[in-house]
Amino acid sequence: MNAPRIRLLNVDLHYACSAFKQRSLLAWIGERFRLGDNRTQVADIHALRNVSVDIGQGERVGLLGRNGAGKSTFLKAVAGLYPISGGNIEVHGELRALFNLGLGFEPDATGRENILYRGLLLGATPTAMRAKEDEIVAFAALGEYIDYPIKTYSAGMQVRLAFAISTTVGGDILLLDEVIGAGDATFMVRAKQRIFSLIEQSEILVLASHDVGSLSAMCARGIVLDGGRLLYDGPISSAIEEFKRVSELSGNR
Ligand SMILES: Nc1ncnc2c1ncn2[C@@H]1O[C@H](COP(=O)(O)OP(=O)(O)OP(=O)(O)O)[C@@H](O)[C@H]1O
């Protein structure tokens, strides 16, 4: 392999989940009335454990694993969306990350304003975003809603706008999580066509999916994660076998 363009070395990632616990009203009331005991319970989820992977130019890599295995976390860590707790991640080149499509909008700003904000978050310049604005607006096809605040959008409308932005901005390393989410049937047809053309254009693809048919059609290499650990890394056909073996062992298909 030439010099890797993505390198994970002994990567660990922990999620600390106290915020989720505090969202439960019952838990909050319980804690308030437990006099003299003000300990906060923090659930620690060790989502990536000592993961080391090199991905080079031209590679098409599928991420496999049962629910909760760490596939999305792997992608988010590579995209820099979550701080890692240990190890090191290097990325050489520009990323295009297609996941979490509904998140990160400013609810009081209009769709058009959010195009600029999200583009800047993705690393584009204001000039580049203005040049792409018309294309994004046309693909999202939201009509007059594009000038309304995001808080007036349905979930499906937000996904359309997020998808249009994320697929227009970014580089040749494509990180793709299988779930693209809501959207009506016509939009999904257009969305799939656009994803296929992005996959074709990308120099590197890292695709997290449960669909072994798509994985074997699109990827040459497969990485199987289980409980945050790297269980297998090799040809996609063997990775699929390994994934099936682990799923059968746990009775989780
Ligand atoms: N934002 C978060 N906060 C806390 N825990 C999280 C968060 N995101 C994921 N987790 C936990 O981290 C672990 C790995 O989750 P992850 O979403 O990476 O798995 P996955 O392999 O993508 O699963 P799936 O196939 O179900 O999408 C799981 O135990 C999950 O509950």
PDB file of C-alpha atoms and ligand atoms in Angstrom:
ATOM      1  CA  MET A   1       0.000   0.000   0.000  1.00  0.00           C
ATOM      2  CA  ASN A   2       1.208   3.568  -0.700  1.00  0.00           C
ATOM      3  CA  ALA A   3       1.301   5.949   2.270  1.00  0.00           C
ATOM      4  CA  PRO A   4      -2.072   5.561   4.036  1.00  0.00           C
ATOM      5  CA  ARG A   5      -4.552   8.411   3.618  1.00  0.00           C
ATOM      6  CA  ILE A   6      -6.474   7.370   6.727  1.00  0.00           C
ATOM      7  CA  ARG A   7      -4.566   5.940   9.665  1.00  0.00           C
ATOM      8  CA  LEU A   8      -6.019   4.903  13.015  1.00  0.00           C
ATOM      9  CA  LEU A   9      -3.454   3.810  15.568  1.00  0.00           C
ATOM     10  CA  ASN A  10      -4.590   2.204  18.837  1.00  0.00           C
ATOM     11  CA  VAL A  11      -7.745   4.312  18.875  1.00  0.00           C
ATOM     12  CA  ASP A  12     -10.002   4.296  21.917  1.00  0.00           C
ATOM     13  CA  LEU A  13     -13.231   6.224  22.184  1.00  0.00           C
ATOM     14  CA  HIS A  14     -15.449   6.507  25.245  1.00  0.00           C
ATOM     15  CA  TYR A  15     -18.866   8.087  25.392  1.00  0.00           C
ATOM     16  CA  ALA A  16     -19.818   9.465  28.811  1.00  0.00           C
ATOM     17  CA  CYS A  17     -23.576   9.291  29.115  1.00  0.00           C
ATOM     18  CA  SER A  18     -24.573  11.259  32.225  1.00  0.00           C
ATOM     19  CA  ALA A  19     -26.499  13.716  30.041  1.00  0.00           C
ATOM     20  CA  PHE A  20     -28.812  10.946  28.847  1.00  0.00           C
ATOM     21  CA  LYS A  21     -29.567   9.871  32.421  1.00  0.00           C
ATOM     22  CA  GLN A  22     -30.402  13.411  33.454  1.00  0.00           C
ATOM     23  CA  ARG A  23     -32.984  13.623  30.689  1.00  0.00           C
ATOM     24  CA  SER A  24     -35.138  11.102  32.517  1.00  0.00           C
ATOM     25  CA  LEU A  25     -37.526  13.056  34.722  1.00  0.00           C
ATOM     26  CA  LEU A  26     -38.022  10.094  37.035  1.00  0.00           C
ATOM     27  CA  ALA A  27     -34.277   9.652  37.517  1.00  0.00           C
ATOM     28  CA  TRP A  28     -33.922  13.371  38.205  1.00  0.00           C
ATOM     29  CA  ILE A  29     -36.691  13.357  40.822  1.00  0.00           C
ATOM     30  CA  GLY A  30     -35.178  10.237  42.395  1.00  0.00           C
ATOM     31  CA  GLU A  31     -31.809  11.907  42.681  1.00  0.00           C
ATOM     32  CA  ARG A  32     -33.259  15.124  44.142  1.00  0.00           C
ATOM     33  CA  PHE A  33     -34.938  13.188  46.948  1.00  0.00           C
ATOM     34  CA  ARG A  34     -31.972  10.959  47.748  1.00  0.00           C
ATOM     35  CA  LEU A  35     -30.893  13.275  50.578  1.00  0.00           C
ATOM     36  CA  GLY A  36     -27.223  13.593  51.262  1.00  0.00           C
ATOM     37  CA  ASP A  37     -26.317  11.495  48.218  1.00  0.00           C
ATOM     38  CA  ASN A  38     -25.450  13.732  45.324  1.00  0.00           C
ATOM     39  CA  ARG A  39     -23.263  11.350  43.330  1.00  0.00           C
ATOM     40  CA  THR A  40     -23.777  11.604  39.594  1.00  0.00           C
ATOM     41  CA  GLN A  41     -23.904   8.291  37.782  1.00  0.00           C
ATOM     42  CA  VAL A  42     -21.964   8.427  34.573  1.00  0.00           C
ATOM     43  CA  ALA A  43     -22.355   5.481  32.244  1.00  0.00           C
ATOM     44  CA  ASP A  44     -19.161   4.966  30.313  1.00  0.00           C
ATOM     45  CA  ILE A  45     -19.504   3.333  26.900  1.00  0.00           C
ATOM     46  CA  HIS A  46     -16.230   2.145  25.473  1.00  0.00           C
ATOM     47  CA  ALA A  47     -17.244   2.306  21.807  1.00  0.00           C
ATOM     48  CA  LEU A  48     -13.834   1.820  20.117  1.00  0.00           C
ATOM     49  CA  ARG A  49     -11.147  -0.343  21.721  1.00  0.00           C
ATOM     50  CA  ASN A  50      -7.565  -0.186  20.555  1.00  0.00           C
ATOM     51  CA  VAL A  51      -8.490  -0.009  16.860  1.00  0.00           C
ATOM     52  CA  SER A  52      -5.637   0.233  14.330  1.00  0.00           C
ATOM     53  CA  VAL A  53      -6.411   0.490  10.610  1.00  0.00           C
ATOM     54  CA  ASP A  54      -4.610   1.930   7.554  1.00  0.00           C
ATOM     55  CA  ILE A  55      -6.631   2.853   4.467  1.00  0.00           C
ATOM     56  CA  GLY A  56      -4.817   3.792   1.268  1.00  0.00           C
ATOM     57  CA  GLN A  57      -5.560   5.495  -2.018  1.00  0.00           C
ATOM     58  CA  GLY A  58      -8.186   3.762  -4.140  1.00  0.00           C
ATOM     59  CA  GLU A  59      -9.502   1.522  -1.375  1.00  0.00           C
ATOM     60  CA  ARG A  60     -13.163   0.617  -0.979  1.00  0.00           C
ATOM     61  CA  VAL A  61     -13.737  -0.519   2.592  1.00  0.00           C
ATOM     62  CA  GLY A  62     -16.908  -1.932   4.122  1.00  0.00           C
ATOM     63  CA  LEU A  63     -17.533  -1.724   7.880  1.00  0.00           C
ATOM     64  CA  LEU A  64     -19.561  -4.618   9.239  1.00  0.00           C
ATOM     65  CA  GLY A  65     -20.773  -5.502  12.690  1.00  0.00           C
ATOM     66  CA  ARG A  66     -23.870  -6.090  14.769  1.00  0.00           C
ATOM     67  CA  ASN A  67     -25.945  -3.215  16.176  1.00  0.00           C
ATOM     68  CA  GLY A  68     -23.769  -1.209  18.538  1.00  0.00           C
ATOM     69  CA  ALA A  69     -20.511  -2.738  17.245  1.00  0.00           C
ATOM     70  CA  GLY A  70     -18.958   0.703  16.677  1.00  0.00           C
ATOM     71  CA  LYS A  71     -19.316   1.256  12.912  1.00  0.00           C
ATOM     72  CA  SER A  72     -20.863   4.740  13.101  1.00  0.00           C
ATOM     73  CA  THR A  73     -18.486   5.685  15.884  1.00  0.00           C
ATOM     74  CA  PHE A  74     -15.561   4.665  13.666  1.00  0.00           C
ATOM     75  CA  LEU A  75     -16.835   6.962  10.906  1.00  0.00           C
ATOM     76  CA  LYS A  76     -17.521   9.840  13.301  1.00  0.00           C
ATOM     77  CA  ALA A  77     -14.067   9.514  14.817  1.00  0.00           C
ATOM     78  CA  VAL A  78     -12.435   9.625  11.365  1.00  0.00           C
ATOM     79  CA  ALA A  79     -14.560  12.677  10.500  1.00  0.00           C
ATOM     80  CA  GLY A  80     -13.381  14.361  13.711  1.00  0.00           C
ATOM     81  CA  LEU A  81     -16.930  14.676  15.046  1.00  0.00           C
ATOM     82  CA  TYR A  82     -16.058  12.975  18.342  1.00  0.00           C
ATOM     83  CA  PRO A  83     -12.842  13.393  20.285  1.00  0.00           C
ATOM     84  CA  ILE A  84     -10.976  10.130  20.744  1.00  0.00           C
ATOM     85  CA  SER A  85      -9.881   9.131  24.231  1.00  0.00           C
ATOM     86  CA  GLY A  86      -6.629   7.495  23.203  1.00  0.00           C
ATOM     87  CA  GLY A  87      -4.447   6.671  20.215  1.00  0.00           C
ATOM     88  CA  ASN A  88      -4.138   8.724  17.067  1.00  0.00           C
ATOM     89  CA  ILE A  89      -6.047   9.404  13.839  1.00  0.00           C
ATOM     90  CA  GLU A  90      -4.491  10.925  10.721  1.00  0.00           C
ATOM     91  CA  VAL A  91      -6.441  11.863   7.602  1.00  0.00           C
ATOM     92  CA  HIS A  92      -4.625  13.083   4.503  1.00  0.00           C
ATOM     93  CA  GLY A  93      -7.097  14.761   2.184  1.00  0.00           C
ATOM     94  CA  GLU A  94     -10.599  16.180   2.251  1.00  0.00           C
ATOM     95  CA  LEU A  95     -13.526  14.219   3.612  1.00  0.00           C
ATOM     96  CA  ARG A  96     -17.102  14.042   2.493  1.00  0.00           C
ATOM     97  CA  ALA A  97     -19.142  12.651   5.369  1.00  0.00           C
ATOM     98  CA  LEU A  98     -22.669  11.404   4.743  1.00  0.00           C
ATOM     99  CA  PHE A  99     -24.318  10.704   8.053  1.00  0.00           C
ATOM    100  CA  ASN A 100     -26.224  12.412  10.864  1.00  0.00           C
ATOM    101  CA  LEU A 101     -28.157  14.237   8.203  1.00  0.00           C
ATOM    102  CA  GLY A 102     -30.768  15.821  10.434  1.00  0.00           C
ATOM    103  CA  LEU A 103     -28.346  17.266  12.956  1.00  0.00           C
ATOM    104  CA  GLY A 104     -26.582  20.554  13.336  1.00  0.00           C
ATOM    105  CA  PHE A 105     -28.970  23.086  11.825  1.00  0.00           C
ATOM    106  CA  GLU A 106     -29.607  26.481  13.372  1.00  0.00           C
ATOM    107  CA  PRO A 107     -33.387  26.331  13.986  1.00  0.00           C
ATOM    108  CA  ASP A 108     -33.987  30.097  13.823  1.00  0.00           C
ATOM    109  CA  ALA A 109     -31.986  30.642  10.647  1.00  0.00           C
ATOM    110  CA  THR A 110     -33.466  30.052   7.193  1.00  0.00           C
ATOM    111  CA  GLY A 111     -32.592  27.117   4.980  1.00  0.00           C
ATOM    112  CA  ARG A 112     -30.495  29.391   2.802  1.00  0.00           C
ATOM    113  CA  GLU A 113     -28.575  30.739   5.799  1.00  0.00           C
ATOM    114  CA  ASN A 114     -28.037  27.210   7.049  1.00  0.00           C
ATOM    115  CA  ILE A 115     -26.490  26.244   3.713  1.00  0.00           C
ATOM    116  CA  LEU A 116     -23.749  28.761   4.431  1.00  0.00           C
ATOM    117  CA  TYR A 117     -23.354  27.786   8.099  1.00  0.00           C
ATOM    118  CA  ARG A 118     -23.143  24.064   7.438  1.00  0.00           C
ATOM    119  CA  GLY A 119     -20.803  24.587   4.497  1.00  0.00           C
ATOM    120  CA  LEU A 120     -18.442  26.562   6.726  1.00  0.00           C
ATOM    121  CA  LEU A 121     -18.645  23.807   9.355  1.00  0.00           C
ATOM    122  CA  LEU A 122     -17.683  21.314   6.657  1.00  0.00           C
ATOM    123  CA  GLY A 123     -14.614  23.401   5.891  1.00  0.00           C
ATOM    124  CA  ALA A 124     -15.754  25.259   2.744  1.00  0.00           C
ATOM    125  CA  THR A 125     -15.117  28.979   2.246  1.00  0.00           C
ATOM    126  CA  PRO A 126     -18.010  31.510   2.075  1.00  0.00           C
ATOM    127  CA  THR A 127     -17.170  32.192  -1.591  1.00  0.00           C
ATOM    128  CA  ALA A 128     -17.277  28.477  -2.435  1.00  0.00           C
ATOM    129  CA  MET A 129     -20.596  28.107  -0.630  1.00  0.00           C
ATOM    130  CA  ARG A 130     -22.155  31.028  -2.489  1.00  0.00           C
ATOM    131  CA  ALA A 131     -21.051  29.442  -5.754  1.00  0.00           C
ATOM    132  CA  LYS A 132     -22.736  26.164  -4.781  1.00  0.00           C
ATOM    133  CA  GLU A 133     -25.888  27.658  -3.260  1.00  0.00           C
ATOM    134  CA  ASP A 134     -28.054  27.441  -6.388  1.00  0.00           C
ATOM    135  CA  GLU A 135     -27.146  23.800  -6.981  1.00  0.00           C
ATOM    136  CA  ILE A 136     -27.963  22.924  -3.353  1.00  0.00           C
ATOM    137  CA  VAL A 137     -31.279  24.796  -3.421  1.00  0.00           C
ATOM    138  CA  ALA A 138     -32.257  23.083  -6.696  1.00  0.00           C
ATOM    139  CA  PHE A 139     -31.404  19.590  -5.427  1.00  0.00           C
ATOM    140  CA  ALA A 140     -33.204  20.057  -2.090  1.00  0.00           C
ATOM    141  CA  ALA A 141     -36.302  21.265  -4.034  1.00  0.00           C
ATOM    142  CA  LEU A 142     -37.965  22.847  -1.020  1.00  0.00           C
ATOM    143  CA  GLY A 143     -39.698  25.656  -2.913  1.00  0.00           C
ATOM    144  CA  GLU A 144     -40.317  28.782  -0.865  1.00  0.00           C
ATOM    145  CA  TYR A 145     -39.393  26.948   2.343  1.00  0.00           C
ATOM    146  CA  ILE A 146     -35.739  27.550   1.535  1.00  0.00           C
ATOM    147  CA  ASP A 147     -36.248  31.104   2.881  1.00  0.00           C
ATOM    148  CA  TYR A 148     -38.177  29.996   5.987  1.00  0.00           C
ATOM    149  CA  PRO A 149     -36.547  29.179   9.348  1.00  0.00           C
ATOM    150  CA  ILE A 150     -35.473  25.553   9.756  1.00  0.00           C
ATOM    151  CA  LYS A 151     -37.772  25.181  12.788  1.00  0.00           C
ATOM    152  CA  THR A 152     -40.718  25.232  10.360  1.00  0.00           C
ATOM    153  CA  TYR A 153     -39.344  22.222   8.411  1.00  0.00           C
ATOM    154  CA  SER A 154     -40.540  18.633   8.732  1.00  0.00           C
ATOM    155  CA  ALA A 155     -37.922  15.953   9.503  1.00  0.00           C
ATOM    156  CA  GLY A 156     -37.962  14.884   5.853  1.00  0.00           C
ATOM    157  CA  MET A 157     -37.392  18.453   4.633  1.00  0.00           C
ATOM    158  CA  GLN A 158     -34.392  18.815   6.943  1.00  0.00           C
ATOM    159  CA  VAL A 159     -32.917  15.588   5.621  1.00  0.00           C
ATOM    160  CA  ARG A 160     -33.350  16.795   2.021  1.00  0.00           C
ATOM    161  CA  LEU A 161     -31.518  20.024   2.734  1.00  0.00           C
ATOM    162  CA  ALA A 162     -28.784  18.304   4.761  1.00  0.00           C
ATOM    163  CA  PHE A 163     -28.327  15.709   2.033  1.00  0.00           C
ATOM    164  CA  ALA A 164     -28.100  18.357  -0.682  1.00  0.00           C
ATOM    165  CA  ILE A 165     -25.442  20.267   1.297  1.00  0.00           C
ATOM    166  CA  SER A 166     -23.373  17.254   2.378  1.00  0.00           C
ATOM    167  CA  THR A 167     -23.267  15.801  -1.125  1.00  0.00           C
ATOM    168  CA  THR A 168     -22.289  19.091  -2.754  1.00  0.00           C
ATOM    169  CA  VAL A 169     -19.459  20.039  -0.385  1.00  0.00           C
ATOM    170  CA  GLY A 170     -16.404  17.953   0.371  1.00  0.00           C
ATOM    171  CA  GLY A 171     -13.488  15.995  -0.937  1.00  0.00           C
ATOM    172  CA  ASP A 172     -12.602  12.655  -2.449  1.00  0.00           C
ATOM    173  CA  ILE A 173     -12.674  10.554   0.739  1.00  0.00           C
ATOM    174  CA  LEU A 174     -16.276   9.425   1.136  1.00  0.00           C
ATOM    175  CA  LEU A 175     -17.498   8.275   4.556  1.00  0.00           C
ATOM    176  CA  LEU A 176     -20.962   6.826   4.218  1.00  0.00           C
ATOM    177  CA  ASP A 177     -23.317   5.503   6.890  1.00  0.00           C
ATOM    178  CA  GLU A 178     -26.015   3.395   5.322  1.00  0.00           C
ATOM    179  CA  VAL A 179     -29.032   5.159   6.781  1.00  0.00           C
ATOM    180  CA  ILE A 180     -29.925   8.240   4.830  1.00  0.00           C
ATOM    181  CA  GLY A 181     -33.249   8.645   6.600  1.00  0.00           C
ATOM    182  CA  ALA A 182     -36.508  10.280   5.681  1.00  0.00           C
ATOM    183  CA  GLY A 183     -37.538  11.728   2.368  1.00  0.00           C
ATOM    184  CA  ASP A 184     -40.303  10.882  -0.026  1.00  0.00           C
ATOM    185  CA  ALA A 185     -39.928   8.202  -2.688  1.00  0.00           C
ATOM    186  CA  THR A 186     -39.052  10.603  -5.526  1.00  0.00           C
ATOM    187  CA  PHE A 187     -36.374  12.248  -3.429  1.00  0.00           C
ATOM    188  CA  MET A 188     -34.937   8.878  -2.388  1.00  0.00           C
ATOM    189  CA  VAL A 189     -34.543   7.879  -6.050  1.00  0.00           C
ATOM    190  CA  ARG A 190     -32.599  11.073  -6.741  1.00  0.00           C
ATOM    191  CA  ALA A 191     -30.637  10.658  -3.506  1.00  0.00           C
ATOM    192  CA  LYS A 192     -29.584   7.105  -4.407  1.00  0.00           C
ATOM    193  CA  GLN A 193     -28.473   8.185  -7.885  1.00  0.00           C
ATOM    194  CA  ARG A 194     -26.387  10.930  -6.351  1.00  0.00           C
ATOM    195  CA  ILE A 195     -24.838   8.568  -3.804  1.00  0.00           C
ATOM    196  CA  PHE A 196     -23.877   6.109  -6.539  1.00  0.00           C
ATOM    197  CA  SER A 197     -22.208   8.823  -8.573  1.00  0.00           C
ATOM    198  CA  LEU A 198     -20.335  10.075  -5.465  1.00  0.00           C
ATOM    199  CA  ILE A 199     -19.167   6.519  -4.778  1.00  0.00           C
ATOM    200  CA  GLU A 200     -17.889   6.259  -8.340  1.00  0.00           C
ATOM    201  CA  GLN A 201     -16.087   9.604  -8.139  1.00  0.00           C
ATOM    202  CA  SER A 202     -14.534   9.056  -4.709  1.00  0.00           C
ATOM    203  CA  GLU A 203     -10.908   7.995  -4.369  1.00  0.00           C
ATOM    204  CA  ILE A 204     -11.603   6.288  -1.057  1.00  0.00           C
ATOM    205  CA  LEU A 205     -14.879   4.866   0.224  1.00  0.00           C
ATOM    206  CA  VAL A 206     -15.586   3.759   3.788  1.00  0.00           C
ATOM    207  CA  LEU A 207     -19.130   2.396   3.955  1.00  0.00           C
ATOM    208  CA  ALA A 208     -20.870   1.210   7.133  1.00  0.00           C
ATOM    209  CA  SER A 209     -23.740  -1.108   6.299  1.00  0.00           C
ATOM    210  CA  HIS A 210     -25.730  -4.184   7.264  1.00  0.00           C
ATOM    211  CA  ASP A 211     -26.490  -4.921   3.627  1.00  0.00           C
ATOM    212  CA  VAL A 212     -23.990  -7.590   2.632  1.00  0.00           C
ATOM    213  CA  GLY A 213     -25.157  -7.422  -0.997  1.00  0.00           C
ATOM    214  CA  SER A 214     -24.218  -3.735  -1.303  1.00  0.00           C
ATOM    215  CA  LEU A 215     -21.005  -4.299   0.620  1.00  0.00           C
ATOM    216  CA  SER A 216     -19.821  -7.086  -1.638  1.00  0.00           C
ATOM    217  CA  ALA A 217     -20.826  -5.100  -4.749  1.00  0.00           C
ATOM    218  CA  MET A 218     -19.077  -1.895  -3.681  1.00  0.00           C
ATOM    219  CA  CYS A 219     -16.162  -2.886  -1.447  1.00  0.00           C
ATOM    220  CA  ALA A 220     -13.051  -5.010  -1.915  1.00  0.00           C
ATOM    221  CA  ARG A 221     -11.998  -4.955   1.733  1.00  0.00           C
ATOM    222  CA  GLY A 222     -14.084  -5.564   4.850  1.00  0.00           C
ATOM    223  CA  ILE A 223     -13.523  -4.660   8.479  1.00  0.00           C
ATOM    224  CA  VAL A 224     -15.614  -6.425  11.100  1.00  0.00           C
ATOM    225  CA  LEU A 225     -16.086  -4.673  14.422  1.00  0.00           C
ATOM    226  CA  ASP A 226     -17.536  -6.287  17.512  1.00  0.00           C
ATOM    227  CA  GLY A 227     -17.976  -4.596  20.875  1.00  0.00           C
ATOM    228  CA  GLY A 228     -15.734  -1.770  19.620  1.00  0.00           C
ATOM    229  CA  ARG A 229     -12.883  -4.169  18.754  1.00  0.00           C
ATOM    230  CA  LEU A 230     -11.494  -4.912  15.335  1.00  0.00           C
ATOM    231  CA  LEU A 231     -12.361  -8.553  14.810  1.00  0.00           C
ATOM    232  CA  TYR A 232     -11.364  -9.022  11.172  1.00  0.00           C
ATOM    233  CA  ASP A 233      -9.740  -6.991   8.391  1.00  0.00           C
ATOM    234  CA  GLY A 234      -9.339  -8.562   4.948  1.00  0.00           C
ATOM    235  CA  PRO A 235     -11.117  -9.403   1.694  1.00  0.00           C
ATOM    236  CA  ILE A 236     -14.803  -8.457   1.756  1.00  0.00           C
ATOM    237  CA  SER A 237     -16.022 -12.020   1.102  1.00  0.00           C
ATOM    238  CA  SER A 238     -14.157 -13.352   4.155  1.00  0.00           C
ATOM    239  CA  ALA A 239     -15.292 -10.348   6.217  1.00  0.00           C
ATOM    240  CA  ILE A 240     -18.916 -11.164   5.369  1.00  0.00           C
ATOM    241  CA  GLU A 241     -18.352 -14.784   6.435  1.00  0.00           C
ATOM    242  CA  GLU A 242     -16.846 -13.566   9.706  1.00  0.00           C
ATOM    243  CA  PHE A 243     -19.733 -11.161  10.278  1.00  0.00           C
ATOM    244  CA  LYS A 244     -22.262 -13.967   9.682  1.00  0.00           C
ATOM    245  CA  ARG A 245     -20.376 -16.240  12.058  1.00  0.00           C
ATOM    246  CA  VAL A 246     -20.431 -13.630  14.849  1.00  0.00           C
ATOM    247  CA  SER A 247     -24.090 -12.848  14.233  1.00  0.00           C
ATOM    248  CA  GLU A 248     -25.027 -16.533  14.362  1.00  0.00           C
ATOM    249  CA  LEU A 249     -23.059 -17.081  17.559  1.00  0.00           C
ATOM    250  CA  SER A 250     -25.071 -14.339  19.271  1.00  0.00           C
ATOM    251  CA  GLY A 251     -28.353 -15.248  17.612  1.00  0.00           C
ATOM    252  CA  ASN A 252     -28.485 -11.691  16.274  1.00  0.00           C
ATOM    253  CA  ARG A 253     -28.889 -11.621  12.479  1.00  0.00           C
TER     254      ARG A 253
HETATM  255  N1  LIG B   1     -23.729   9.736  21.064  1.00  0.00           N
HETATM  256  C1  LIG B   1     -23.584   8.643  21.805  1.00  0.00           C
HETATM  257  N2  LIG B   1     -23.572   8.733  23.144  1.00  0.00           N
HETATM  258  C2  LIG B   1     -23.429   7.636  23.907  1.00  0.00           C
HETATM  259  N3  LIG B   1     -23.281   6.390  23.442  1.00  0.00           N
HETATM  260  C3  LIG B   1     -23.276   6.239  22.119  1.00  0.00           C
HETATM  261  C4  LIG B   1     -23.440   7.347  21.229  1.00  0.00           C
HETATM  262  N4  LIG B   1     -23.398   6.874  19.959  1.00  0.00           N
HETATM  263  C5  LIG B   1     -23.218   5.543  20.049  1.00  0.00           C
HETATM  264  N5  LIG B   1     -23.148   5.163  21.352  1.00  0.00           N
HETATM  265  C6  LIG B   1     -22.892   3.799  21.851  1.00  0.00           C
HETATM  266  O1  LIG B   1     -21.636   3.381  21.309  1.00  0.00           O
HETATM  267  C7  LIG B   1     -21.690   2.027  20.904  1.00  0.00           C
HETATM  268  C8  LIG B   1     -21.367   1.930  19.421  1.00  0.00           C
HETATM  269  O2  LIG B   1     -22.428   2.547  18.711  1.00  0.00           O
HETATM  270  P1  LIG B   1     -22.390   2.779  17.140  1.00  0.00           P
HETATM  271  O3  LIG B   1     -23.531   3.679  16.795  1.00  0.00           O
HETATM  272  O4  LIG B   1     -21.044   3.194  16.737  1.00  0.00           O
HETATM  273  O5  LIG B   1     -22.667   1.292  16.601  1.00  0.00           O
HETATM  274  P2  LIG B   1     -23.038   0.782  15.146  1.00  0.00           P
HETATM  275  O6  LIG B   1     -22.156  -0.394  14.884  1.00  0.00           O
HETATM  276  O7  LIG B   1     -22.984   1.896  14.174  1.00  0.00           O
HETATM  277  O8  LIG B   1     -24.516   0.283  15.361  1.00  0.00           O
HETATM  278  P3  LIG B   1     -25.778   0.189  14.347  1.00  0.00           P
HETATM  279  O9  LIG B   1     -25.492  -0.926  13.398  1.00  0.00           O
HETATM  280  O10 LIG B   1     -26.895  -0.160  15.285  1.00  0.00           O
HETATM  281  O11 LIG B   1     -25.957   1.526  13.704  1.00  0.00           O
HETATM  282  C9  LIG B   1     -23.076   1.523  21.276  1.00  0.00           C
HETATM  283  O12 LIG B   1     -22.986   0.895  22.527  1.00  0.00           O
HETATM  284  C10 LIG B   1     -23.905   2.776  21.366  1.00  0.00           C
HETATM  285  O13 LIG B   1     -24.946   2.616  22.312  1.00  0.00           O
END
